[in-house]
Coordinates of C-alpha atoms in Angstrom, one line a residue:
X1412 CA -21.7 -33.7 -15.0
X1413 CA -22.9 -36.0 -12.2
X1414 CA -21.3 -36.0 -8.8
X1415 CA -20.2 -39.5 -7.9
X1416 CA -19.9 -40.9 -4.5
X1417 CA -16.3 -41.5 -3.7
X1418 CA -16.1 -42.2 0.0
X1419 CA -12.4 -43.0 0.2
X1420 CA -12.8 -45.2 3.2
X1421 CA -15.1 -47.5 1.2
X1422 CA -13.2 -47.8 -2.1
X1423 CA -11.5 -51.0 -0.9
X1424 CA -8.9 -52.0 1.7
X1425 CA -6.4 -50.7 -0.7
X1426 CA -7.5 -47.1 -0.7
X1427 CA -5.9 -45.7 2.4
X1428 CA -5.1 -42.0 2.1
X1429 CA -1.8 -40.8 0.9
X1430 CA 1.6 -39.7 2.1
X1431 CA 4.8 -38.4 0.5
X1432 CA 8.2 -37.1 1.2
X1433 CA 8.7 -33.4 2.0
X1434 CA 11.0 -31.4 -0.1
X1435 CA 13.4 -28.6 0.6
X1436 CA 13.3 -25.6 -1.8
X1437 CA 16.5 -24.0 -3.1
X1438 CA 18.0 -21.9 -0.4
X1439 CA 17.0 -24.3 2.4
X1440 CA 13.4 -23.3 2.9
X1441 CA 11.6 -26.4 4.1
X1442 CA 8.4 -27.4 2.3
X1443 CA 6.2 -30.3 3.3
X1444 CA 3.2 -32.4 2.4
X1445 CA 1.8 -35.4 4.0
X1446 CA 5.3 -36.6 4.5
X1447 CA 8.7 -35.2 5.3
X1448 CA 12.3 -36.0 5.6
X1449 CA 14.1 -34.2 8.5
X1450 CA 17.6 -32.8 8.2
X1451 CA 18.0 -33.7 4.5
X1452 CA 17.3 -32.0 1.2
X1453 CA 15.0 -34.4 -0.7
X1454 CA 13.8 -33.2 -4.1
X1455 CA 11.0 -34.7 -6.1
X1456 CA 13.4 -34.8 -9.1
X1457 CA 13.1 -38.1 -10.9
X1458 CA 15.6 -37.4 -13.7
X1459 CA 18.2 -35.5 -11.7
X1460 CA 18.1 -32.3 -13.7
X1461 CA 17.6 -30.2 -10.6
X1462 CA 14.0 -29.3 -11.2
X1463 CA 11.1 -30.8 -9.2
X1464 CA 8.6 -32.9 -11.1
X1465 CA 4.9 -33.6 -10.8
X1466 CA 3.3 -37.0 -11.2
X1467 CA -0.5 -36.9 -12.0
X1468 CA -2.7 -40.0 -11.6
X1469 CA -5.7 -41.0 -13.7
X1470 CA -6.4 -44.0 -11.4
X1471 CA -9.9 -44.4 -12.7
X1472 CA -8.9 -44.7 -16.3
X1473 CA -9.9 -47.8 -18.3
X1474 CA -6.7 -49.2 -19.8
X1475 CA -6.7 -52.1 -22.2
X1476 CA -10.5 -52.4 -21.8
X1477 CA -10.1 -52.9 -18.1
X1478 CA -12.1 -50.4 -16.0
X1479 CA -10.4 -48.5 -13.2
X1480 CA -7.0 -49.9 -14.3
X1481 CA -5.3 -46.5 -14.1
X1482 CA -2.2 -44.8 -15.4
X1483 CA 0.1 -42.0 -14.3
X1484 CA 1.7 -39.1 -16.2
X1485 CA 5.0 -37.5 -15.1
X1486 CA 5.3 -33.8 -16.0
X1487 CA 9.0 -32.7 -15.7
X1488 CA 10.0 -29.4 -14.3
X1489 CA 12.2 -26.9 -16.2
X1490 CA 13.2 -23.2 -16.2
X1491 CA 9.9 -22.5 -17.9
X1492 CA 7.9 -24.7 -15.5
X1493 CA 5.8 -27.7 -16.6
X1494 CA 5.2 -28.5 -20.3
X1495 CA 3.0 -31.0 -22.1
X1496 CA 6.0 -31.6 -24.4
X1497 CA 8.0 -33.0 -21.5
X1498 CA 5.9 -35.8 -20.1
X1499 CA 5.9 -39.6 -19.7
X1500 CA 2.8 -41.8 -19.3
X1501 CA 3.2 -45.2 -17.5
X1502 CA 0.7 -48.0 -16.7
X1503 CA 1.0 -51.7 -16.1
X1504 CA 1.4 -52.4 -19.8
X1505 CA 4.5 -50.3 -19.9
X1506 CA 7.5 -52.6 -20.5
X1507 CA 9.2 -53.5 -17.2
X1508 CA 6.4 -52.6 -14.9
X1509 CA 5.4 -55.7 -12.8
X1510 CA 2.0 -57.2 -13.3
X1511 CA -0.7 -56.8 -15.9
X1512 CA -3.3 -54.2 -16.6
X1513 CA -6.4 -55.3 -14.6
X1514 CA -9.8 -54.1 -13.5
X1515 CA -9.8 -52.2 -10.3
X1516 CA -6.0 -52.0 -10.0
X1517 CA -6.2 -48.2 -9.7
X1518 CA -2.6 -47.8 -10.7
X1519 CA -1.4 -44.5 -9.2
X1520 CA -4.1 -44.2 -6.5
X1521 CA -1.3 -43.6 -4.0
X1522 CA 2.1 -42.4 -5.0
X1523 CA 5.1 -41.9 -2.7
X1524 CA 8.2 -40.0 -4.0
X1525 CA 11.4 -40.8 -2.1
X1526 CA 15.0 -41.6 -2.9
X1527 CA 14.7 -45.2 -1.8
X1528 CA 18.1 -46.5 -3.0
X1529 CA 20.1 -43.4 -1.9
X1530 CA 21.5 -42.7 -5.4
X1531 CA 20.5 -39.0 -5.4
X1532 CA 17.5 -39.5 -7.7
X1533 CA 13.9 -39.6 -6.5
X1534 CA 12.1 -42.9 -7.0
X1535 CA 8.3 -43.4 -7.0
X1536 CA 6.6 -46.1 -5.0
X1537 CA 3.1 -46.8 -6.2
X1538 CA 0.4 -48.7 -4.4
X1539 CA -1.7 -50.8 -6.7
X1540 CA -4.9 -52.6 -5.6
X1541 CA -4.2 -55.9 -7.3
X1542 CA -4.2 -59.6 -6.3
X1543 CA -0.7 -61.1 -6.7
X1544 CA -1.2 -64.9 -7.0
X1545 CA 2.6 -65.7 -7.0
X1546 CA 2.9 -63.9 -3.7
X1547 CA -0.4 -65.2 -2.4
X1548 CA -1.4 -61.8 -1.2
X1549 CA -3.5 -58.8 -2.1
X1550 CA -2.1 -55.4 -3.0
X1551 CA 1.5 -54.4 -4.0
X1552 CA 3.9 -51.6 -3.9
X1553 CA 5.8 -51.1 -7.2
X1554 CA 9.0 -49.0 -7.3
X1555 CA 9.8 -47.0 -10.4
X1556 CA 13.4 -46.1 -10.1
X1557 CA 14.6 -42.5 -10.8
X1558 CA 16.9 -42.3 -13.9
X1559 CA 18.7 -39.5 -15.7
X1560 CA 16.3 -40.2 -18.6
X1561 CA 13.3 -40.0 -16.3
X1562 CA 10.9 -42.5 -14.9
X1563 CA 10.1 -45.6 -17.0
X1564 CA 9.4 -49.3 -16.4
X1565 CA 13.1 -50.2 -16.7
X1566 CA 14.1 -52.3 -13.7
X1567 CA 10.8 -51.6 -11.8
X1568 CA 10.1 -54.1 -9.0
X1569 CA 7.5 -55.0 -6.5
X1570 CA 8.6 -54.7 -2.9
X1571 CA 8.7 -58.3 -1.8
X1572 CA 6.1 -59.4 0.8
X1573 CA 5.2 -62.4 2.9
X1574 CA 2.8 -64.9 1.5
X1575 CA -0.1 -63.7 3.6
X1576 CA -2.2 -60.7 2.7
X1577 CA -2.5 -56.9 2.6
X1578 CA 0.6 -55.4 1.1
X1579 CA 1.1 -51.6 0.8
X1580 CA -1.9 -50.2 2.7
X1581 CA -1.1 -46.8 4.3
X1582 CA 2.3 -46.6 2.6
X1583 CA 4.2 -43.4 3.4
X1584 CA 7.9 -42.4 3.4
X1585 CA 10.1 -40.7 6.0
X1586 CA 13.5 -41.0 7.7
X1587 CA 12.4 -42.6 11.0
X1588 CA 15.9 -43.2 12.4
X1589 CA 17.7 -40.1 11.1
X1590 CA 20.4 -41.9 9.1
X1591 CA 19.7 -40.1 5.9
X1592 CA 18.0 -43.0 4.1
X1593 CA 14.4 -42.9 3.2
X1594 CA 12.2 -45.5 5.0
X1595 CA 8.6 -46.7 4.2
X1596 CA 5.8 -47.4 6.7
X1597 CA 3.2 -49.7 5.2
X1598 CA 1.1 -52.8 5.7
X1599 CA 3.5 -55.7 4.9
X1600 CA 1.5 -58.8 5.3
X1601 CA -0.6 -60.1 8.1
X1602 CA -2.0 -63.3 9.5
X1603 CA -3.9 -64.4 12.5
X1604 CA -3.0 -62.3 15.6
X1605 CA -1.2 -59.4 13.8
X1606 CA -4.0 -57.5 12.2
X1607 CA -3.0 -54.5 14.3
X1608 CA 0.5 -54.2 12.9
X1609 CA 2.3 -52.1 10.3
X1610 CA 5.9 -52.4 9.2
X1611 CA 8.7 -49.9 8.9
X1612 CA 10.9 -50.9 6.0
X1613 CA 14.2 -49.2 6.6
X1614 CA 16.3 -47.9 3.7
X1615 CA 18.4 -48.0 1.6
X1616 CA 16.4 -50.4 -0.6
X1617 CA 18.1 -52.7 -3.0
X1618 CA 17.3 -52.7 -6.7
X1619 CA 15.3 -55.9 -5.9
X1620 CA 13.1 -53.9 -3.6
X1621 CA 14.5 -55.4 -0.4
X1622 CA 14.8 -53.0 2.6
X1623 CA 17.8 -53.0 4.8
X1624 CA 15.7 -54.3 7.7
X1625 CA 12.1 -54.4 8.9
X1626 CA 10.4 -53.4 12.1
X1627 CA 6.9 -54.5 13.0
X1628 CA 4.9 -52.1 15.2
X1629 CA 1.5 -52.7 16.7
X1630 CA -0.4 -49.5 15.8
X1631 CA -4.1 -50.1 16.2
X1632 CA -6.8 -52.5 17.2
X1633 CA -8.4 -54.9 14.7
X1634 CA -11.7 -52.9 15.2
X1635 CA -10.1 -49.8 13.6
X1636 CA -9.2 -48.8 10.1
X1637 CA -6.0 -46.7 9.6
X1638 CA -6.0 -43.8 7.2
X1639 CA -4.4 -40.5 6.6
X1640 CA -0.8 -41.0 7.8
X1641 CA 1.5 -38.0 7.9
X1642 CA 5.2 -37.6 8.4
X1643 CA 7.3 -34.6 9.6
X1644 CA 9.9 -33.6 12.2
X1645 CA 7.3 -32.2 14.7
X1646 CA 9.7 -31.9 17.6
X1647 CA 12.7 -30.5 15.7
X1648 CA 15.2 -33.2 16.7
X1649 CA 16.2 -33.9 13.1
X1650 CA 14.4 -37.3 12.9
X1651 CA 11.0 -37.8 11.2
X1652 CA 7.9 -38.7 13.3
X1653 CA 4.7 -40.4 12.2
X1654 CA 1.1 -39.3 12.7
X1655 CA -1.6 -41.9 12.1
X1656 CA -5.4 -41.5 12.2
X1657 CA -8.1 -44.1 12.7
X1658 CA -11.7 -44.7 12.1
X1659 CA -14.3 -47.3 12.9
X1660 CA -17.0 -47.5 10.2
X1661 CA -18.1 -43.9 9.9
X1662 CA -16.7 -42.7 13.2
X1663 CA -13.4 -40.9 13.7
X1664 CA -11.4 -42.7 16.4
X1665 CA -8.6 -40.2 17.0
X1666 CA -4.9 -40.4 16.1
X1667 CA -1.5 -41.3 17.4
X1668 CA 2.0 -39.7 17.3
X1669 CA 4.9 -42.1 16.9
X1670 CA 8.2 -40.3 17.5
X1671 CA 11.3 -41.2 15.4
X1672 CA 14.5 -42.1 17.3
X1673 CA 18.0 -42.9 16.4
X1674 CA 17.0 -46.6 16.8
X1675 CA 13.9 -46.2 14.6
X1676 CA 10.3 -45.5 15.1
X1677 CA 9.0 -45.6 18.7
X1678 CA 6.8 -48.6 19.5
X1679 CA 4.7 -46.5 21.8
X1680 CA 2.6 -43.5 20.9
X1681 CA 0.8 -40.5 22.4
X1682 CA -2.7 -39.5 21.6
X1683 CA -3.7 -37.0 18.9
X1684 CA -7.1 -35.6 17.9
X1685 CA -8.8 -37.0 14.8
X1686 CA -8.2 -35.4 11.4
X1687 CA -8.4 -36.0 7.7
X1688 CA -6.3 -34.9 4.7
X1689 CA -3.2 -34.1 6.7
X1690 CA -0.3 -32.1 5.4
X1691 CA 2.9 -30.9 7.0
X1692 CA 4.9 -27.7 6.8
X1693 CA 6.7 -25.2 8.9
X1694 CA 4.2 -22.4 8.8
X1695 CA 6.0 -20.2 11.5
X1696 CA 9.6 -21.1 10.5
X1697 CA 10.6 -22.2 14.0
X1698 CA 12.4 -25.4 12.8
X1699 CA 9.6 -27.7 14.0
X1700 CA 7.1 -29.1 11.5
X1701 CA 3.4 -28.2 11.9
X1702 CA 0.4 -30.5 11.2
X1703 CA -2.6 -29.2 9.3
X1704 CA -5.7 -31.3 9.0
X1705 CA -9.3 -31.1 7.9
X1706 CA -11.5 -31.4 11.0
X1707 CA -13.9 -34.4 10.8
X1708 CA -17.3 -32.8 11.4
X1709 CA -19.0 -34.1 14.5
X1710 CA -16.4 -36.9 14.4
X1711 CA -18.5 -38.6 11.6
X1712 CA -17.0 -39.2 8.2
X1713 CA -20.5 -39.4 6.7
X1714 CA -21.0 -35.7 7.5
X1715 CA -18.3 -34.6 5.1
X1716 CA -20.6 -34.1 2.1
X1717 CA -22.6 -31.4 3.9
X1718 CA -19.6 -29.9 5.7
X1719 CA -18.6 -26.2 5.1
X1720 CA -15.1 -27.3 6.0
X1721 CA -12.7 -26.5 8.8
X1722 CA -8.9 -26.6 8.8
X1723 CA -7.0 -26.9 12.1
X1724 CA -3.3 -26.4 12.6
X1725 CA -1.3 -28.1 15.4
X1726 CA 2.0 -26.3 15.7
X1727 CA 5.2 -28.2 16.3
X1728 CA 6.7 -28.3 19.8
X1729 CA 9.4 -30.1 21.8
X1730 CA 6.9 -33.0 22.3
X1731 CA 5.4 -33.0 18.8
X1732 CA 2.2 -31.4 17.4
X1733 CA 0.8 -29.2 20.2
X1734 CA -2.8 -29.6 21.2
X1735 CA -2.6 -26.3 23.1
X1736 CA -1.0 -24.1 20.4
X1737 CA -3.5 -24.5 17.6
X1738 CA -5.3 -22.4 15.0
X1739 CA -8.7 -23.0 13.3
X1740 CA -9.4 -21.5 9.9
X1741 CA -12.6 -21.6 7.9
X1742 CA -14.0 -19.5 5.0
X1743 CA -15.6 -17.3 7.7
X1744 CA -12.2 -16.5 9.2
X1745 CA -11.3 -12.8 8.6
X1746 CA -9.4 -12.3 5.4
X1747 CA -10.3 -15.7 3.9
X1748 CA -12.1 -15.3 0.6
X1749 CA -15.7 -16.6 0.3
X1750 CA -18.2 -17.7 2.9
X1751 CA -18.5 -21.0 4.6
X1752 CA -21.5 -22.7 3.0
X1753 CA -23.0 -26.2 3.4
X1754 CA -21.1 -28.7 1.4
X1755 CA -18.1 -26.5 0.3
X1756 CA -15.7 -28.8 2.0
X1757 CA -13.0 -26.2 2.6
X1758 CA -9.9 -28.3 3.3
X1759 CA -10.9 -31.5 1.4
X1760 CA -7.3 -31.3 0.0
X1761 CA -4.3 -29.6 1.6
X1762 CA -0.8 -28.9 0.4
X1763 CA 2.1 -27.0 2.0
X1764 CA 5.1 -25.1 0.5
X1765 CA 6.8 -21.7 0.5
X1766 CA 5.1 -19.9 -2.4
X1767 CA 6.7 -16.5 -2.0
X1768 CA 10.2 -17.6 -0.8
X1769 CA 10.0 -15.8 2.5
X1770 CA 11.0 -18.8 4.5
X1771 CA 7.5 -19.5 5.8
X1772 CA 5.5 -22.4 4.4
X1773 CA 2.1 -21.4 3.0
X1774 CA -1.0 -23.7 2.8
X1775 CA -3.0 -24.5 -0.3
X1776 CA -6.6 -25.4 0.7
X1777 CA -8.7 -27.2 -1.8
X1778 CA -12.4 -26.3 -1.8
X1779 CA -13.6 -28.7 -4.6
X1780 CA -17.3 -28.2 -3.9
X1781 CA -17.3 -24.4 -3.9
X1782 CA -20.1 -22.9 -5.9
X1783 CA -19.2 -20.1 -8.3
X1784 CA -22.5 -18.3 -8.8
X1785 CA -24.9 -20.9 -10.1
X1786 CA -22.1 -23.3 -10.9
X1787 CA -22.4 -25.8 -8.1
X1788 CA -19.2 -27.8 -7.3
X1789 CA -17.1 -25.8 -9.7
X1790 CA -14.3 -25.7 -7.0
X1791 CA -11.5 -23.4 -5.9
X1792 CA -8.2 -23.3 -4.2
X1793 CA -7.5 -20.8 -1.3
X1794 CA -3.9 -20.0 -0.5
X1795 CA -3.2 -19.2 3.2
X1796 CA 0.0 -17.3 4.0
X1797 CA 2.5 -18.5 6.7
X1798 CA 4.3 -15.9 8.9
X1799 CA 5.9 -15.4 12.3
X1800 CA 2.7 -16.3 14.0
X1801 CA 1.9 -19.2 11.7
X1802 CA -1.1 -19.4 9.3
X1803 CA -3.9 -16.8 9.2
X1804 CA -6.5 -15.4 6.9
X1805 CA -4.4 -12.2 6.3
X1806 CA -3.5 -11.9 2.6
X1807 CA -5.4 -15.1 1.6
X1808 CA -6.3 -15.4 -2.0
X1809 CA -8.7 -17.6 -4.0
X1810 CA -8.1 -19.1 -7.4
X1811 CA -10.5 -20.9 -9.7
X1812 CA -11.2 -21.4 -13.4
X1813 CA -13.0 -18.0 -13.6
X1814 CA -10.1 -16.2 -12.1
X1815 CA -8.5 -13.9 -14.7
X1816 CA -5.6 -15.6 -16.4
X1817 CA -6.5 -19.1 -15.3
X1818 CA -7.1 -21.3 -18.4
X1819 CA -10.5 -22.7 -19.0
X1820 CA -14.0 -21.8 -17.7
X1821 CA -15.5 -23.0 -14.5
X1822 CA -18.4 -25.4 -14.9
X1823 CA -20.7 -27.1 -12.4
X1824 CA -19.1 -30.3 -11.0
X1825 CA -15.6 -29.8 -12.2
X1826 CA -14.2 -30.0 -8.6
X1827 CA -11.2 -27.7 -9.2
X1828 CA -9.0 -28.2 -6.1
X1829 CA -9.8 -31.9 -5.9
X1830 CA -6.0 -32.3 -5.6
X1831 CA -3.4 -29.7 -4.6
X1832 CA 0.4 -29.8 -4.4
X1833 CA 3.0 -27.1 -3.9
X1834 CA 6.4 -27.8 -5.6
X1835 CA 9.1 -25.6 -7.0
X1836 CA 9.0 -26.8 -10.6
X1837 CA 11.1 -24.0 -12.2
X1838 CA 13.8 -23.9 -9.5
X1839 CA 13.4 -20.2 -8.6
X1840 CA 13.1 -20.8 -4.8
X1841 CA 9.3 -20.4 -4.8
X1842 CA 6.7 -23.2 -4.7
X1843 CA 4.3 -23.4 -7.6
X1844 CA 0.7 -24.7 -7.3
X1845 CA -0.5 -27.9 -9.1
X1846 CA -4.3 -28.2 -8.8
X1847 CA -6.5 -30.9 -10.3
X1848 CA -10.1 -30.8 -11.4
X1849 CA -10.7 -34.5 -11.8
X1850 CA -14.3 -34.1 -13.1
X1851 CA -13.5 -31.5 -15.8
X1852 CA -15.4 -32.2 -19.0
X1853 CA -13.1 -32.6 -22.0
X1854 CA -14.6 -32.2 -25.5
X1855 CA -18.0 -33.4 -24.3
X1856 CA -16.3 -36.4 -22.5
X1857 CA -17.4 -36.5 -18.9
X1858 CA -14.9 -36.9 -16.1
X1859 CA -11.8 -36.6 -18.2
X1860 CA -10.1 -34.4 -15.7
X1861 CA -7.4 -31.7 -16.0
X1862 CA -4.5 -30.2 -14.0
X1863 CA -3.4 -26.6 -13.7
X1864 CA 0.0 -25.1 -12.8
X1865 CA 0.2 -21.6 -11.3
X1866 CA 3.6 -20.1 -10.5
X1867 CA 4.9 -18.8 -7.2
X1868 CA 6.3 -15.3 -7.0
X1869 CA 7.6 -13.0 -4.3
X1870 CA 4.1 -11.7 -3.9
X1871 CA 2.4 -15.1 -3.9
X1872 CA 0.7 -17.1 -6.7
X1873 CA 0.3 -15.5 -10.1
X1874 CA -2.0 -16.5 -13.0
X1875 CA 0.5 -15.0 -15.4
X1876 CA 2.0 -17.8 -17.5
X1877 CA -0.3 -20.4 -15.9
X1878 CA -0.7 -23.7 -17.7
X1879 CA -3.5 -26.3 -17.9
X1880 CA -3.2 -29.8 -19.4
X1881 CA -5.4 -32.8 -19.7
X1882 CA -5.4 -36.3 -21.3
X1883 CA -6.4 -34.8 -24.7
X1884 CA -3.3 -32.7 -24.7
X1885 CA -1.2 -35.6 -23.8
X1886 CA -2.7 -38.1 -26.2
X1887 CA -3.7 -40.5 -23.4
X1888 CA -6.9 -42.2 -22.5
X1889 CA -9.6 -39.7 -21.7
X1890 CA -13.0 -41.2 -20.9
X1891 CA -13.7 -41.3 -17.2
X1892 CA -10.0 -41.0 -16.5
X1893 CA -10.5 -38.5 -13.7
X1894 CA -7.0 -37.2 -14.5
X1895 CA -5.8 -35.1 -11.6
X1896 CA -7.7 -37.0 -8.9
X1897 CA -4.4 -37.0 -7.1
X1898 CA -0.7 -36.2 -7.5
X1899 CA 2.4 -37.8 -6.1
X1900 CA 3.0 -36.8 -2.5
X1901 CA -0.4 -35.3 -1.8
X1902 CA -2.9 -36.7 0.7
X1903 CA -4.9 -39.1 -1.3
X1904 CA -7.4 -39.6 -4.1
X1905 CA -11.1 -39.5 -3.8
X1906 CA -13.7 -37.0 -2.7
X1907 CA -16.5 -37.3 -0.2
X1908 CA -19.7 -36.4 -2.0
X1909 CA -23.4 -37.1 -2.2

């Protein structure tokens, strides 16, 4: 299986890294990802049955003969966890979904779960990299509305945008004014003189996709590219804050913290260090969200492919993510399985959630280029435990396809851990791991991809009862689908490789 180059910054203007809405597990334990909603219980429950659901993208899949058109599959939670028998697949040929299947649309490349219309059901906002002639712009955000029967194309809408350009880049959800309604931050059209702006679209959204109001915020210079936004309540005031990160060509250009207020997102920011693949969780259970990022090696994105990988945690404080109370973790940290080696890319994907139900969020760390013996790039996921002092290597465990009880067999270039997400899919108060291997071979078909589900227990993740599923199991398109390249609410699709 060949390793493709997927520099996410260069896919297209549409391929900003992801965000999502944090969820609260039963019993009130806060769990987070690249996004969060302060002071409310937001579940990724698209059909309202009380179980959290997982949406898996195959954004590279050729659909209707169109390469890189993409599709998504919703796997619904239940008392038994996920099941291939309870899934729905949606693409732009699904009745009701706006637009048409097209080359390069990458349907599902970025997926944001949030209750946008405040009806108690989670909706799904999808960025698609498509030209929209009737809107005279490029890119769109499509909303699939949550329904008791599950997600479908019924009533789906595009978020309206101005007839300019650039709709949907950097889209992420949060509650930036603390009113209990989910808001979206995203590119929402630009023209001469406002290249540096992003919009906050405040909820609730109408079923036509219209926000209650819009706020334009100047966030960066026209020389920079924004990627990797993250949302969480970093200062513990009950209102979501926004972290944004920037680059110029291959150079990391630092980040910014934008505090949420009762009037909305602040229009001024404070400086943050650079970071990639951000995720958010309360790892020390102090009521303030913490920010975990992958460190950009030498400040150069082009050094990612040879990077052993470093994760850095900025703990929440009264002023936001602290730059003095931090923690650095690598595979050479005491207790962390494995050894930091060239190109492992420890931290290429990150996901937060309370796996053992002790009230402290844990961190799933994707290591998609980890070698297992002679199997280069087979990949693994390392689970770091949260506790009173935050994250550490103590009690960390590694999981991969050669771990006893995990379905399948590790192969070179599978890239297990190419996506990670921690969600409680069986409603037992403990987050379960969803992990993707987007380059898994399926029946001699390269790059079909697959996803695994491992259950959380009071002692951590277990392989007992673990499940794997792929496009063959689902009866969907297989060839070059890269199924599992990302899941809803994680921090983006694409891997940095040779």
